[in-house]
Short mmCIF file of C-alpha atoms in Angstrom, two decimals:
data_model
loop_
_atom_site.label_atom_id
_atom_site.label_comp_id
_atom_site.label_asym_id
_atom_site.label_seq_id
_atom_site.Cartn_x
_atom_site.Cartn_y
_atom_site.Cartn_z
CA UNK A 1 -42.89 -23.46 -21.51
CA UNK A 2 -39.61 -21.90 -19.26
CA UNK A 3 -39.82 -22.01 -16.10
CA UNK A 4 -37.80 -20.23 -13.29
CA UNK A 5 -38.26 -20.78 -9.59
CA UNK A 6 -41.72 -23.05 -10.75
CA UNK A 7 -42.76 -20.00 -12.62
CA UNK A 8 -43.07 -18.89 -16.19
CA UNK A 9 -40.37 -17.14 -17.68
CA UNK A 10 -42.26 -14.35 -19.33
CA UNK A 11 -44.38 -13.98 -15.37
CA UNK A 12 -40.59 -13.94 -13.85
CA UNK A 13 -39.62 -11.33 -16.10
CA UNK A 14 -43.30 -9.13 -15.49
CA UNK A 15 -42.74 -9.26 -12.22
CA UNK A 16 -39.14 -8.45 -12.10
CA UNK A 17 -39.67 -6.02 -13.98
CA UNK A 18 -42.14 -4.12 -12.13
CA UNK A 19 -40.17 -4.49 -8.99
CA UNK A 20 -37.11 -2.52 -10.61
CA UNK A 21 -39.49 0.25 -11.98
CA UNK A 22 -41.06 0.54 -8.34
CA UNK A 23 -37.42 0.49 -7.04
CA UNK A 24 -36.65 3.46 -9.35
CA UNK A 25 -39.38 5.16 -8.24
CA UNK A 26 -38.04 4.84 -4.55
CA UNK A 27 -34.69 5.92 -5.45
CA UNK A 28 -34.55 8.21 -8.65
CA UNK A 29 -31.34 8.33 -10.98
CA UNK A 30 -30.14 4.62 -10.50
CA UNK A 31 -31.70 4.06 -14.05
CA UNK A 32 -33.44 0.80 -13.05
CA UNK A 33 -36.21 2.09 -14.90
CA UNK A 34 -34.45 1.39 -18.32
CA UNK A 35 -34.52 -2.62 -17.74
CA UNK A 36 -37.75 -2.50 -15.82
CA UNK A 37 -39.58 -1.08 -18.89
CA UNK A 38 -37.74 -3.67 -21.12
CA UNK A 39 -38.48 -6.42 -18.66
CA UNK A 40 -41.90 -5.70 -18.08
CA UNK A 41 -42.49 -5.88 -22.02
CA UNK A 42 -40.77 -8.79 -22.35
CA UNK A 43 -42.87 -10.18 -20.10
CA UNK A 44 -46.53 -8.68 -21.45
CA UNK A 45 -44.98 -10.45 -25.16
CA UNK A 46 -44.25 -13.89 -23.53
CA UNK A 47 -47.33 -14.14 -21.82
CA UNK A 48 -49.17 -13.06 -25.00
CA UNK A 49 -47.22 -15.61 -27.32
CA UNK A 50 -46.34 -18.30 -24.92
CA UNK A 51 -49.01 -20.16 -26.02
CA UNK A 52 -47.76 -20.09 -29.81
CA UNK A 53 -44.45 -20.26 -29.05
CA UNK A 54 -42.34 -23.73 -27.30
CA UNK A 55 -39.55 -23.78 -25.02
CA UNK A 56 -36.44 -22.44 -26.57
CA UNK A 57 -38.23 -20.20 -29.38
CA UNK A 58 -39.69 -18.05 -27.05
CA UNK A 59 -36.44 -17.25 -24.53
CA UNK A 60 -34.82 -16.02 -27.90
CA UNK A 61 -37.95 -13.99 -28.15
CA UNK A 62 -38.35 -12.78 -24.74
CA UNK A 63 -34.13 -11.68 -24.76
CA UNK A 64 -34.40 -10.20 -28.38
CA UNK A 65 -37.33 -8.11 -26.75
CA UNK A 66 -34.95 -6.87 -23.57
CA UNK A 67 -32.49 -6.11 -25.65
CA UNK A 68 -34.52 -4.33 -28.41
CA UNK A 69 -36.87 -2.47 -25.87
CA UNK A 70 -34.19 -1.85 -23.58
CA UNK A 71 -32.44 0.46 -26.24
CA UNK A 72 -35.54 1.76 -26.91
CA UNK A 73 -35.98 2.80 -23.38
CA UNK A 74 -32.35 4.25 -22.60
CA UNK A 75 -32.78 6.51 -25.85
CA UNK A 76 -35.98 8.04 -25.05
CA UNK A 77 -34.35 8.04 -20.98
CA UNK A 78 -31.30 9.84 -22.36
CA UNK A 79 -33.47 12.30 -24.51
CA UNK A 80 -36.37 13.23 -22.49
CA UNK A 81 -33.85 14.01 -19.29
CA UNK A 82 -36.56 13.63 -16.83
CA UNK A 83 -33.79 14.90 -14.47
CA UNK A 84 -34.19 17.94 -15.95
CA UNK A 85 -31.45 20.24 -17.54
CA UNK A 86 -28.30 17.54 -19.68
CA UNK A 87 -26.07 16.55 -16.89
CA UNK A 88 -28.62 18.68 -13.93
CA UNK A 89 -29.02 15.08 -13.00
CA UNK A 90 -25.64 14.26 -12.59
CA UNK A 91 -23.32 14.09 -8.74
CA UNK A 92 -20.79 16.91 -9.17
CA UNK A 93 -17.33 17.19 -7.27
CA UNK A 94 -16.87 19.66 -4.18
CA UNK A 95 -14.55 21.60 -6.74
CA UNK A 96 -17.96 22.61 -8.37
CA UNK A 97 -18.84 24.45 -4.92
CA UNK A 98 -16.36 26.96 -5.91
CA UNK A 99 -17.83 30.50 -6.85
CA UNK A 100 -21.19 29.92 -6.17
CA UNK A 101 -23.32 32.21 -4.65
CA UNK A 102 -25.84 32.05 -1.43
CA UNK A 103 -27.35 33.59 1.89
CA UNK A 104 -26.35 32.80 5.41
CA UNK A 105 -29.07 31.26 7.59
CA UNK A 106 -26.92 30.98 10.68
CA UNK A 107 -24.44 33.19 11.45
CA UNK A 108 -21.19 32.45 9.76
CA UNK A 109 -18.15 32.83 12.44
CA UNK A 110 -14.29 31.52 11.97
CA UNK A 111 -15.57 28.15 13.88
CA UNK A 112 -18.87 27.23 12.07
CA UNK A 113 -22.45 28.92 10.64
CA UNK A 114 -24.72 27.41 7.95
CA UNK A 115 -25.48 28.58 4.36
CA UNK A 116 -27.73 28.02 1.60
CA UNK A 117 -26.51 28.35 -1.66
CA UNK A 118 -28.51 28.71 -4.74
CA UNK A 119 -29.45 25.26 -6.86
CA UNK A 120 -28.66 21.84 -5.74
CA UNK A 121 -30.48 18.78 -4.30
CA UNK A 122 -29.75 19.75 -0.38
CA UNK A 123 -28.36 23.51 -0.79
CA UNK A 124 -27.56 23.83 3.00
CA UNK A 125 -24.01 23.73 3.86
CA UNK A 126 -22.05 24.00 6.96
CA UNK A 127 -19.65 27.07 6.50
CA UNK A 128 -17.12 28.80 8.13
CA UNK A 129 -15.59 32.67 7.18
CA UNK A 130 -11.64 33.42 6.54
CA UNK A 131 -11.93 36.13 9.56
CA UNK A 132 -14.74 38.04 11.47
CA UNK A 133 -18.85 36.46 11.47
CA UNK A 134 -20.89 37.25 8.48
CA UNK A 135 -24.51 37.60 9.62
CA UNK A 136 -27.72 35.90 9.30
CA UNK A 137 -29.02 37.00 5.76
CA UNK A 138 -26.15 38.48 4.18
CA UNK A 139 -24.91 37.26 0.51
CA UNK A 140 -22.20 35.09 1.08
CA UNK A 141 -19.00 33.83 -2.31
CA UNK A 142 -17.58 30.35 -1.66
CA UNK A 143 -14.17 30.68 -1.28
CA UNK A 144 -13.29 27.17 -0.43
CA UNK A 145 -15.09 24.71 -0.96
CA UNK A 146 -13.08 22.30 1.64
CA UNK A 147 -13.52 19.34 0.75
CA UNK A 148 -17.68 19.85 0.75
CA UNK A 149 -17.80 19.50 4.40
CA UNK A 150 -17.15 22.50 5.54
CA UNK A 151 -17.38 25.47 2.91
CA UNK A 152 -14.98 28.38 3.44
CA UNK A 153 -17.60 32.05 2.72
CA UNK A 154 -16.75 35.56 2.46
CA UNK A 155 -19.38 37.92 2.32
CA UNK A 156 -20.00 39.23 -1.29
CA UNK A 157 -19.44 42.92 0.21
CA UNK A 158 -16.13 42.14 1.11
CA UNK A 159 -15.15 40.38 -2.19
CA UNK A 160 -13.39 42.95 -4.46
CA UNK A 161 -11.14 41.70 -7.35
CA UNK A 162 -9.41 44.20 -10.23
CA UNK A 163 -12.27 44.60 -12.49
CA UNK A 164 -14.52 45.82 -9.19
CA UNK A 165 -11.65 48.54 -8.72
CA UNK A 166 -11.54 49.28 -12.32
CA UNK A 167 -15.24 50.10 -12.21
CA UNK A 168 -14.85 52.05 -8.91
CA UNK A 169 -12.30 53.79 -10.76
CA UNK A 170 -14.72 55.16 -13.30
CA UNK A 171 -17.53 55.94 -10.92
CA UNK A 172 -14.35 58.15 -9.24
CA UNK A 173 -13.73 59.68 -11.96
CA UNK A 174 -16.82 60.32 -14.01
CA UNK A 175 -18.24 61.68 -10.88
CA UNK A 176 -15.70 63.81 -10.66
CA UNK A 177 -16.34 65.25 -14.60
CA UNK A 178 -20.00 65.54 -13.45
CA UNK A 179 -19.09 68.04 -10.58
CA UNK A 180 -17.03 70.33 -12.42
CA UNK A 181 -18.89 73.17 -14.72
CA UNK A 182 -19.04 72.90 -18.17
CA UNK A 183 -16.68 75.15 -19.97
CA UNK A 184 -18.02 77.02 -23.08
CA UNK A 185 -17.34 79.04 -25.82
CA UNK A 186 -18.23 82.54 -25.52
CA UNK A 187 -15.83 83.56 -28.96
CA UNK A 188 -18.21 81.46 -31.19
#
């Protein structure tokens, strides 16, 4: 039989196996669990046919059996997204900071504040506003997301781009058709 480190193969492979699936239970996402799971079946089949199988005959086994299993495993990885949501799982830029939406939960002042912003692993953020403080609670835009050290708010009551005025617009003016009378007819 192969052995490594006075050890054989397929009991190397078990146990080396195991120790990446623990270590991707420690640290999710560093897909370690895709070659544990094909290492520790490579392992269970060499220790059930190393005593049929000699020497050479079963390493081909036990690396057909990685590979095969290991394919296996990144499909069924890939499709079950244990993540959750395609591509939830995956590190985004600071860029992606831009636009989002949250709630001060330390006053926000030119100098500094914190912020929580909707979604993400750690959703606090160290924030800072353009001018004036923005207080504890209110709804705060990103404007900048700086690098995602330091995000730049504004508070979503301040925010005001051309379709908001449009709207206002109408609200003007169809409150202004509501107050007038309605004009009839009388001739008819």
């Amino acid at each position: 039989m192969v052995e490594i480190l006075g050890e054989s193969l397929p009991l190397v492979l078990l146990v080396v196996g195991v120790i990446l699936t623990i270590a991707e239970a420690i640290a999710p996402g560093a897909h370690l669990i895709v070659l544990g799971v094909a290492l520790v079946v490579a392992g269970l089949v060499g220790l059930a046919l190393g005593p049929f199988i000699g020497g050479g005959a079963l390493a081909v086994a036990l690396a057909a059996t990685v590979l095969l299993v290991g394919g296996v495993a990144l499909f069924a990885y890939r499709e079950l997204d244990i993540y959750g949501g395609k591509g939830a799982g995956r590190t985004s830029d600071s860029d992606s900071l831009r636009g989002r939406t949250g709630r001060v939960t330390e006053r926000v002042t030119p100098s500094g504040g914190q912020v929580k912003l909707t979604g993400g692993f750690n959703p606090y953020y160290t924030a800072r506003s353009i001018d004036g403080t923005i207080e504890e609670g209110e709804e705060v835009f990103v404007i900048d997301p700086g690098g995602g050290n330091v995000l730049t708010v504004e508070s979503l009551g301040v925010v005001e781009d051309e379709i908001d005025r449009e709207l206002d617009l109408g609200r003007v003016t169809d409150d202004e058709d509501a107050e007038r009378e309605p004009e009839y007819d009388l001739e008819k």
